């Protein structure tokens, strides 16, 4: 898939920051080192690592709250474009154990996570015209969200792709990408949150029935149902698969 070649290289930046912090920590007090390693840094919900040191059940409930909010954002954004069928990319059920551009110093794939939902559609006659961003731009402006435009200059025969994204102001980013190959992608991604990522992944995924992973496309408003804590444990579905994003 063409978009798999798109890599936002934040790793180098984060690595440089980590090195700088490690060097500057020499000679600091224990409290100062704690601040540098993330103990006093707030996550996407404005919580420090200490404040986010909750029981697994409490963290599970927080993931549900965040997923529900993201589902609302995705549905509202999708219907600005089409109420028809959308192909599922990132299904958006379990936490992703990784860091992203919003991670703060001290966050790792073990002590933090983020969430992601992706959908794609191929409108009839679509060719990635920049004007196809307009409905989403109007929607973002109506919401009063801070908006950013990006031209994705890629090698290939199709030409540049265009993307508009908006910060919702409460910990999430909504993006709409129009590709020259005719596949258009909607994505909602969260900022990074402190949490026991591995245990949370298992707690969520192991409670979602197998049939949930079989959904490949749907109209807006249909999602992998978030499980209840008391649901029986089942084989963990692969909710982290990025396949299905615009071909």
PDB file of C-alpha atoms in Angstrom:
ATOM      1  CA  UNK A   1       0.000   0.000   0.000  1.00  0.00           C
ATOM      2  CA  UNK A   2       1.258   3.376  -0.965  1.00  0.00           C
ATOM      3  CA  UNK A   3       0.636   5.155   2.301  1.00  0.00           C
ATOM      4  CA  UNK A   4       2.754   2.623   4.127  1.00  0.00           C
ATOM      5  CA  UNK A   5       5.726   4.550   2.750  1.00  0.00           C
ATOM      6  CA  UNK A   6       4.686   7.600   4.741  1.00  0.00           C
ATOM      7  CA  UNK A   7       6.727   7.702   7.893  1.00  0.00           C
ATOM      8  CA  UNK A   8       6.739  10.718  10.173  1.00  0.00           C
ATOM      9  CA  UNK A   9      10.187  10.520  11.630  1.00  0.00           C
ATOM     10  CA  UNK A  10       9.713  11.710  15.165  1.00  0.00           C
ATOM     11  CA  UNK A  11      12.047   9.009  16.518  1.00  0.00           C
ATOM     12  CA  UNK A  12      15.176  11.027  15.799  1.00  0.00           C
ATOM     13  CA  UNK A  13      13.750  14.063  17.569  1.00  0.00           C
ATOM     14  CA  UNK A  14      12.640  12.069  20.594  1.00  0.00           C
ATOM     15  CA  UNK A  15      15.997  10.317  20.732  1.00  0.00           C
ATOM     16  CA  UNK A  16      17.864  13.614  20.729  1.00  0.00           C
ATOM     17  CA  UNK A  17      15.667  14.914  23.517  1.00  0.00           C
ATOM     18  CA  UNK A  18      16.301  11.775  25.567  1.00  0.00           C
ATOM     19  CA  UNK A  19      20.072  12.129  25.200  1.00  0.00           C
ATOM     20  CA  UNK A  20      19.958  15.779  26.195  1.00  0.00           C
ATOM     21  CA  UNK A  21      17.913  14.961  29.271  1.00  0.00           C
ATOM     22  CA  UNK A  22      20.254  12.154  30.286  1.00  0.00           C
ATOM     23  CA  UNK A  23      23.271  14.440  30.075  1.00  0.00           C
ATOM     24  CA  UNK A  24      21.620  17.326  31.910  1.00  0.00           C
ATOM     25  CA  UNK A  25      20.491  15.023  34.733  1.00  0.00           C
ATOM     26  CA  UNK A  26      24.084  14.586  35.943  1.00  0.00           C
ATOM     27  CA  UNK A  27      24.523  16.433  39.194  1.00  0.00           C
ATOM     28  CA  UNK A  28      20.788  17.140  39.669  1.00  0.00           C
ATOM     29  CA  UNK A  29      18.891  16.387  42.850  1.00  0.00           C
ATOM     30  CA  UNK A  30      16.684  13.309  43.024  1.00  0.00           C
ATOM     31  CA  UNK A  31      13.560  15.468  42.710  1.00  0.00           C
ATOM     32  CA  UNK A  32      14.975  17.236  39.665  1.00  0.00           C
ATOM     33  CA  UNK A  33      15.895  13.912  38.062  1.00  0.00           C
ATOM     34  CA  UNK A  34      12.371  12.709  38.762  1.00  0.00           C
ATOM     35  CA  UNK A  35      10.923  15.660  36.886  1.00  0.00           C
ATOM     36  CA  UNK A  36      13.237  14.952  33.947  1.00  0.00           C
ATOM     37  CA  UNK A  37      12.303  11.297  33.785  1.00  0.00           C
ATOM     38  CA  UNK A  38       8.616  12.089  33.633  1.00  0.00           C
ATOM     39  CA  UNK A  39       7.453  11.769  37.233  1.00  0.00           C
ATOM     40  CA  UNK A  40       6.234  15.371  37.229  1.00  0.00           C
ATOM     41  CA  UNK A  41       5.281  15.540  33.538  1.00  0.00           C
ATOM     42  CA  UNK A  42       1.615  15.565  32.614  1.00  0.00           C
ATOM     43  CA  UNK A  43       0.083  13.330  29.950  1.00  0.00           C
ATOM     44  CA  UNK A  44      -2.643  14.008  27.404  1.00  0.00           C
ATOM     45  CA  UNK A  45      -5.211  14.116  30.202  1.00  0.00           C
ATOM     46  CA  UNK A  46      -3.165  16.526  32.321  1.00  0.00           C
ATOM     47  CA  UNK A  47      -2.188  13.780  34.808  1.00  0.00           C
ATOM     48  CA  UNK A  48       1.274  13.135  36.220  1.00  0.00           C
ATOM     49  CA  UNK A  49       2.605   9.589  36.320  1.00  0.00           C
ATOM     50  CA  UNK A  50       1.942   9.484  40.060  1.00  0.00           C
ATOM     51  CA  UNK A  51      -1.644  10.653  39.604  1.00  0.00           C
ATOM     52  CA  UNK A  52      -2.151   8.016  36.900  1.00  0.00           C
ATOM     53  CA  UNK A  53      -0.899   5.193  39.151  1.00  0.00           C
ATOM     54  CA  UNK A  54      -4.374   3.716  39.439  1.00  0.00           C
ATOM     55  CA  UNK A  55      -5.584   0.155  39.736  1.00  0.00           C
ATOM     56  CA  UNK A  56      -5.880  -1.793  36.489  1.00  0.00           C
ATOM     57  CA  UNK A  57      -9.671  -1.596  36.750  1.00  0.00           C
ATOM     58  CA  UNK A  58      -9.549   2.193  37.116  1.00  0.00           C
ATOM     59  CA  UNK A  59      -7.192   2.465  34.142  1.00  0.00           C
ATOM     60  CA  UNK A  60      -9.520   0.182  32.146  1.00  0.00           C
ATOM     61  CA  UNK A  61     -12.427   2.533  32.839  1.00  0.00           C
ATOM     62  CA  UNK A  62     -10.355   5.514  31.701  1.00  0.00           C
ATOM     63  CA  UNK A  63      -9.568   3.766  28.400  1.00  0.00           C
ATOM     64  CA  UNK A  64     -13.282   3.224  27.871  1.00  0.00           C
ATOM     65  CA  UNK A  65     -14.035   6.918  28.467  1.00  0.00           C
ATOM     66  CA  UNK A  66     -11.350   7.902  25.991  1.00  0.00           C
ATOM     67  CA  UNK A  67     -12.427   5.398  23.340  1.00  0.00           C
ATOM     68  CA  UNK A  68     -16.045   6.558  23.594  1.00  0.00           C
ATOM     69  CA  UNK A  69     -14.934  10.161  23.059  1.00  0.00           C
ATOM     70  CA  UNK A  70     -12.862   9.133  20.029  1.00  0.00           C
ATOM     71  CA  UNK A  71     -15.774   7.206  18.564  1.00  0.00           C
ATOM     72  CA  UNK A  72     -17.939  10.305  18.859  1.00  0.00           C
ATOM     73  CA  UNK A  73     -15.260  12.390  17.133  1.00  0.00           C
ATOM     74  CA  UNK A  74     -14.871   9.831  14.346  1.00  0.00           C
ATOM     75  CA  UNK A  75     -18.605   9.514  13.706  1.00  0.00           C
ATOM     76  CA  UNK A  76     -19.165  13.268  13.594  1.00  0.00           C
ATOM     77  CA  UNK A  77     -16.236  13.692  11.198  1.00  0.00           C
ATOM     78  CA  UNK A  78     -17.262  10.809   8.907  1.00  0.00           C
ATOM     79  CA  UNK A  79     -20.781  12.080   8.322  1.00  0.00           C
ATOM     80  CA  UNK A  80     -19.345  15.362   7.035  1.00  0.00           C
ATOM     81  CA  UNK A  81     -18.095  13.301   4.095  1.00  0.00           C
ATOM     82  CA  UNK A  82     -20.394  10.292   3.705  1.00  0.00           C
ATOM     83  CA  UNK A  83     -22.963   8.260   5.641  1.00  0.00           C
ATOM     84  CA  UNK A  84     -22.197   5.251   3.460  1.00  0.00           C
ATOM     85  CA  UNK A  85     -19.807   2.370   4.010  1.00  0.00           C
ATOM     86  CA  UNK A  86     -16.265   3.031   5.229  1.00  0.00           C
ATOM     87  CA  UNK A  87     -13.464   0.477   5.301  1.00  0.00           C
ATOM     88  CA  UNK A  88     -11.898  -0.178   8.684  1.00  0.00           C
ATOM     89  CA  UNK A  89      -8.200   0.452   9.193  1.00  0.00           C
ATOM     90  CA  UNK A  90      -7.068   0.796  12.793  1.00  0.00           C
ATOM     91  CA  UNK A  91     -10.049  -0.734  14.571  1.00  0.00           C
ATOM     92  CA  UNK A  92      -9.521   1.233  17.743  1.00  0.00           C
ATOM     93  CA  UNK A  93     -10.232  -1.015  20.698  1.00  0.00           C
ATOM     94  CA  UNK A  94      -7.083  -1.642  22.703  1.00  0.00           C
ATOM     95  CA  UNK A  95      -4.358   0.758  23.867  1.00  0.00           C
ATOM     96  CA  UNK A  96      -1.259   0.965  21.671  1.00  0.00           C
ATOM     97  CA  UNK A  97       1.938   0.399  23.642  1.00  0.00           C
ATOM     98  CA  UNK A  98       4.176   2.951  21.993  1.00  0.00           C
ATOM     99  CA  UNK A  99       5.213   6.582  22.124  1.00  0.00           C
ATOM    100  CA  UNK A 100       4.184   9.268  19.657  1.00  0.00           C
ATOM    101  CA  UNK A 101       4.850  12.936  19.040  1.00  0.00           C
ATOM    102  CA  UNK A 102       2.855  13.912  22.146  1.00  0.00           C
ATOM    103  CA  UNK A 103       4.837  11.708  24.511  1.00  0.00           C
ATOM    104  CA  UNK A 104       6.713  13.521  27.264  1.00  0.00           C
ATOM    105  CA  UNK A 105      10.211  12.697  28.537  1.00  0.00           C
ATOM    106  CA  UNK A 106      10.070   9.579  30.661  1.00  0.00           C
ATOM    107  CA  UNK A 107       7.326   7.899  28.673  1.00  0.00           C
ATOM    108  CA  UNK A 108       8.094   4.479  27.216  1.00  0.00           C
ATOM    109  CA  UNK A 109       6.120   1.699  25.569  1.00  0.00           C
ATOM    110  CA  UNK A 110       5.846   0.108  29.027  1.00  0.00           C
ATOM    111  CA  UNK A 111       4.477   3.004  31.057  1.00  0.00           C
ATOM    112  CA  UNK A 112       2.292   4.834  28.538  1.00  0.00           C
ATOM    113  CA  UNK A 113      -0.049   4.298  25.595  1.00  0.00           C
ATOM    114  CA  UNK A 114      -2.162   6.048  23.013  1.00  0.00           C
ATOM    115  CA  UNK A 115      -5.337   5.191  21.102  1.00  0.00           C
ATOM    116  CA  UNK A 116      -6.110   5.279  17.389  1.00  0.00           C
ATOM    117  CA  UNK A 117      -9.146   4.779  15.132  1.00  0.00           C
ATOM    118  CA  UNK A 118      -8.895   4.783  11.334  1.00  0.00           C
ATOM    119  CA  UNK A 119     -11.436   4.579   8.507  1.00  0.00           C
ATOM    120  CA  UNK A 120     -11.083   4.955   4.736  1.00  0.00           C
ATOM    121  CA  UNK A 121     -13.370   5.544   1.792  1.00  0.00           C
ATOM    122  CA  UNK A 122     -12.958   5.787  -1.962  1.00  0.00           C
ATOM    123  CA  UNK A 123     -15.465   8.332  -3.307  1.00  0.00           C
ATOM    124  CA  UNK A 124     -16.509   7.842  -6.903  1.00  0.00           C
ATOM    125  CA  UNK A 125     -14.245   9.810  -9.224  1.00  0.00           C
ATOM    126  CA  UNK A 126     -11.925  10.886  -6.393  1.00  0.00           C
ATOM    127  CA  UNK A 127      -8.450  11.959  -7.491  1.00  0.00           C
ATOM    128  CA  UNK A 128      -7.088  13.623  -4.353  1.00  0.00           C
ATOM    129  CA  UNK A 129      -8.082  17.153  -5.286  1.00  0.00           C
ATOM    130  CA  UNK A 130      -7.060  19.656  -2.636  1.00  0.00           C
ATOM    131  CA  UNK A 131     -10.609  21.025  -2.712  1.00  0.00           C
ATOM    132  CA  UNK A 132     -11.793  17.700  -1.258  1.00  0.00           C
ATOM    133  CA  UNK A 133     -10.380  18.921   2.055  1.00  0.00           C
ATOM    134  CA  UNK A 134     -12.929  21.746   2.139  1.00  0.00           C
ATOM    135  CA  UNK A 135     -15.843  19.949   3.885  1.00  0.00           C
ATOM    136  CA  UNK A 136     -13.575  18.932   6.736  1.00  0.00           C
ATOM    137  CA  UNK A 137     -11.918  22.334   6.947  1.00  0.00           C
ATOM    138  CA  UNK A 138     -15.354  23.915   7.296  1.00  0.00           C
ATOM    139  CA  UNK A 139     -16.284  21.398   9.984  1.00  0.00           C
ATOM    140  CA  UNK A 140     -13.072  21.979  11.941  1.00  0.00           C
ATOM    141  CA  UNK A 141     -13.558  25.738  11.774  1.00  0.00           C
ATOM    142  CA  UNK A 142     -17.141  25.343  12.945  1.00  0.00           C
ATOM    143  CA  UNK A 143     -15.881  23.447  15.989  1.00  0.00           C
ATOM    144  CA  UNK A 144     -13.342  26.177  16.697  1.00  0.00           C
ATOM    145  CA  UNK A 145     -10.437  23.722  16.596  1.00  0.00           C
ATOM    146  CA  UNK A 146      -6.852  24.666  15.824  1.00  0.00           C
ATOM    147  CA  UNK A 147      -6.228  23.430  12.279  1.00  0.00           C
ATOM    148  CA  UNK A 148      -3.080  22.513  10.345  1.00  0.00           C
ATOM    149  CA  UNK A 149      -2.634  21.790   6.621  1.00  0.00           C
ATOM    150  CA  UNK A 150      -0.014  19.407   5.260  1.00  0.00           C
ATOM    151  CA  UNK A 151       1.065  18.587   1.705  1.00  0.00           C
ATOM    152  CA  UNK A 152       2.546  15.100   1.543  1.00  0.00           C
ATOM    153  CA  UNK A 153       5.106  15.146  -1.236  1.00  0.00           C
ATOM    154  CA  UNK A 154       5.777  11.514  -2.092  1.00  0.00           C
ATOM    155  CA  UNK A 155       7.537   9.704  -4.873  1.00  0.00           C
ATOM    156  CA  UNK A 156       5.220   8.009  -7.312  1.00  0.00           C
ATOM    157  CA  UNK A 157       3.018   8.521 -10.322  1.00  0.00           C
ATOM    158  CA  UNK A 158      -0.081   9.828  -8.564  1.00  0.00           C
ATOM    159  CA  UNK A 159       1.113  13.206  -7.298  1.00  0.00           C
ATOM    160  CA  UNK A 160       0.980  14.853  -3.867  1.00  0.00           C
ATOM    161  CA  UNK A 161      -1.542  13.961  -1.186  1.00  0.00           C
ATOM    162  CA  UNK A 162      -3.129  16.523   1.113  1.00  0.00           C
ATOM    163  CA  UNK A 163      -4.063  16.372   4.761  1.00  0.00           C
ATOM    164  CA  UNK A 164      -5.844  18.644   7.206  1.00  0.00           C
ATOM    165  CA  UNK A 165      -5.831  17.924  10.910  1.00  0.00           C
ATOM    166  CA  UNK A 166      -7.266  19.592  13.972  1.00  0.00           C
ATOM    167  CA  UNK A 167      -6.478  19.526  17.671  1.00  0.00           C
ATOM    168  CA  UNK A 168      -9.775  19.118  19.532  1.00  0.00           C
ATOM    169  CA  UNK A 169      -8.351  20.719  22.650  1.00  0.00           C
ATOM    170  CA  UNK A 170      -9.224  17.795  24.917  1.00  0.00           C
ATOM    171  CA  UNK A 171      -6.449  15.355  24.027  1.00  0.00           C
ATOM    172  CA  UNK A 172      -7.267  14.207  20.496  1.00  0.00           C
ATOM    173  CA  UNK A 173      -6.322  14.942  16.889  1.00  0.00           C
ATOM    174  CA  UNK A 174      -8.714  14.415  13.972  1.00  0.00           C
ATOM    175  CA  UNK A 175      -7.208  14.185  10.480  1.00  0.00           C
ATOM    176  CA  UNK A 176      -8.613  13.926   6.950  1.00  0.00           C
ATOM    177  CA  UNK A 177      -6.287  12.863   4.158  1.00  0.00           C
ATOM    178  CA  UNK A 178      -7.116  12.960   0.447  1.00  0.00           C
ATOM    179  CA  UNK A 179      -4.826  10.821  -1.687  1.00  0.00           C
ATOM    180  CA  UNK A 180      -4.158  11.153  -5.380  1.00  0.00           C
ATOM    181  CA  UNK A 181      -4.886   7.445  -5.795  1.00  0.00           C
ATOM    182  CA  UNK A 182      -8.511   8.076  -4.752  1.00  0.00           C
ATOM    183  CA  UNK A 183      -8.372   6.532  -1.283  1.00  0.00           C
ATOM    184  CA  UNK A 184      -9.296   8.992   1.459  1.00  0.00           C
ATOM    185  CA  UNK A 185      -8.510   8.404   5.135  1.00  0.00           C
ATOM    186  CA  UNK A 186     -10.087   9.632   8.364  1.00  0.00           C
ATOM    187  CA  UNK A 187      -8.175   9.179  11.597  1.00  0.00           C
ATOM    188  CA  UNK A 188      -8.667  10.034  15.251  1.00  0.00           C
ATOM    189  CA  UNK A 189      -5.593   9.650  17.424  1.00  0.00           C
ATOM    190  CA  UNK A 190      -5.174  10.414  21.099  1.00  0.00           C
ATOM    191  CA  UNK A 191      -2.343  12.068  22.894  1.00  0.00           C
ATOM    192  CA  UNK A 192      -0.210   9.772  25.055  1.00  0.00           C
ATOM    193  CA  UNK A 193      -1.422   8.747  28.507  1.00  0.00           C
ATOM    194  CA  UNK A 194       0.408   7.262  31.479  1.00  0.00           C
ATOM    195  CA  UNK A 195      -0.659   3.664  32.095  1.00  0.00           C
ATOM    196  CA  UNK A 196       0.354   0.016  32.318  1.00  0.00           C
ATOM    197  CA  UNK A 197       0.201  -0.463  28.567  1.00  0.00           C
ATOM    198  CA  UNK A 198       0.853  -4.199  28.379  1.00  0.00           C
ATOM    199  CA  UNK A 199      -1.621  -5.098  31.129  1.00  0.00           C
ATOM    200  CA  UNK A 200      -4.202  -2.718  29.672  1.00  0.00           C
ATOM    201  CA  UNK A 201      -3.826  -4.207  26.194  1.00  0.00           C
ATOM    202  CA  UNK A 202      -4.521  -7.646  27.592  1.00  0.00           C
ATOM    203  CA  UNK A 203      -7.347  -6.450  29.847  1.00  0.00           C
ATOM    204  CA  UNK A 204      -9.191  -4.937  26.880  1.00  0.00           C
ATOM    205  CA  UNK A 205      -8.317  -7.323  24.047  1.00  0.00           C
ATOM    206  CA  UNK A 206      -8.855 -10.508  26.035  1.00  0.00           C
ATOM    207  CA  UNK A 207     -12.432  -9.476  26.763  1.00  0.00           C
ATOM    208  CA  UNK A 208     -13.480  -8.723  23.168  1.00  0.00           C
ATOM    209  CA  UNK A 209     -15.183 -11.614  21.333  1.00  0.00           C
ATOM    210  CA  UNK A 210     -13.666 -13.024  18.154  1.00  0.00           C
ATOM    211  CA  UNK A 211     -16.477 -11.807  15.898  1.00  0.00           C
ATOM    212  CA  UNK A 212     -15.543  -8.192  16.654  1.00  0.00           C
ATOM    213  CA  UNK A 213     -12.336  -8.552  14.653  1.00  0.00           C
ATOM    214  CA  UNK A 214     -14.221  -9.806  11.604  1.00  0.00           C
ATOM    215  CA  UNK A 215     -15.802  -6.421  10.836  1.00  0.00           C
ATOM    216  CA  UNK A 216     -14.080  -4.920   7.809  1.00  0.00           C
ATOM    217  CA  UNK A 217     -16.420  -2.059   6.898  1.00  0.00           C
ATOM    218  CA  UNK A 218     -19.442  -0.250   8.271  1.00  0.00           C
ATOM    219  CA  UNK A 219     -21.456   2.949   8.187  1.00  0.00           C
ATOM    220  CA  UNK A 220     -20.400   5.702  10.616  1.00  0.00           C
ATOM    221  CA  UNK A 221     -21.234   4.975  14.246  1.00  0.00           C
ATOM    222  CA  UNK A 222     -20.375   1.250  14.234  1.00  0.00           C
ATOM    223  CA  UNK A 223     -17.350   0.202  16.316  1.00  0.00           C
ATOM    224  CA  UNK A 224     -15.745  -2.659  18.142  1.00  0.00           C
ATOM    225  CA  UNK A 225     -17.838  -2.666  21.326  1.00  0.00           C
ATOM    226  CA  UNK A 226     -15.775  -1.822  24.369  1.00  0.00           C
ATOM    227  CA  UNK A 227     -16.009  -4.724  26.829  1.00  0.00           C
ATOM    228  CA  UNK A 228     -17.209  -4.718  30.409  1.00  0.00           C
ATOM    229  CA  UNK A 229     -14.714  -5.529  33.121  1.00  0.00           C
ATOM    230  CA  UNK A 230     -16.856  -8.547  34.105  1.00  0.00           C
ATOM    231  CA  UNK A 231     -16.927  -9.992  30.586  1.00  0.00           C
ATOM    232  CA  UNK A 232     -15.329 -13.444  30.230  1.00  0.00           C
ATOM    233  CA  UNK A 233     -11.778 -13.677  28.923  1.00  0.00           C
ATOM    234  CA  UNK A 234     -11.492 -14.860  25.317  1.00  0.00           C
ATOM    235  CA  UNK A 235      -8.709 -15.147  22.768  1.00  0.00           C
ATOM    236  CA  UNK A 236      -7.288 -11.689  22.175  1.00  0.00           C
ATOM    237  CA  UNK A 237      -8.281 -10.284  18.764  1.00  0.00           C
ATOM    238  CA  UNK A 238      -5.774  -8.316  16.741  1.00  0.00           C
ATOM    239  CA  UNK A 239      -7.067  -4.794  17.291  1.00  0.00           C
ATOM    240  CA  UNK A 240      -3.763  -3.184  16.401  1.00  0.00           C
ATOM    241  CA  UNK A 241      -3.770  -4.136  12.726  1.00  0.00           C
ATOM    242  CA  UNK A 242      -3.231  -1.112  10.489  1.00  0.00           C
ATOM    243  CA  UNK A 243      -4.364  -2.918   7.347  1.00  0.00           C
ATOM    244  CA  UNK A 244      -7.342  -1.541   5.515  1.00  0.00           C
ATOM    245  CA  UNK A 245      -6.133   2.064   5.365  1.00  0.00           C
ATOM    246  CA  UNK A 246      -6.358   3.528   1.868  1.00  0.00           C
ATOM    247  CA  UNK A 247      -4.858   1.101  -0.631  1.00  0.00           C
TER     248      UNK A 247
END
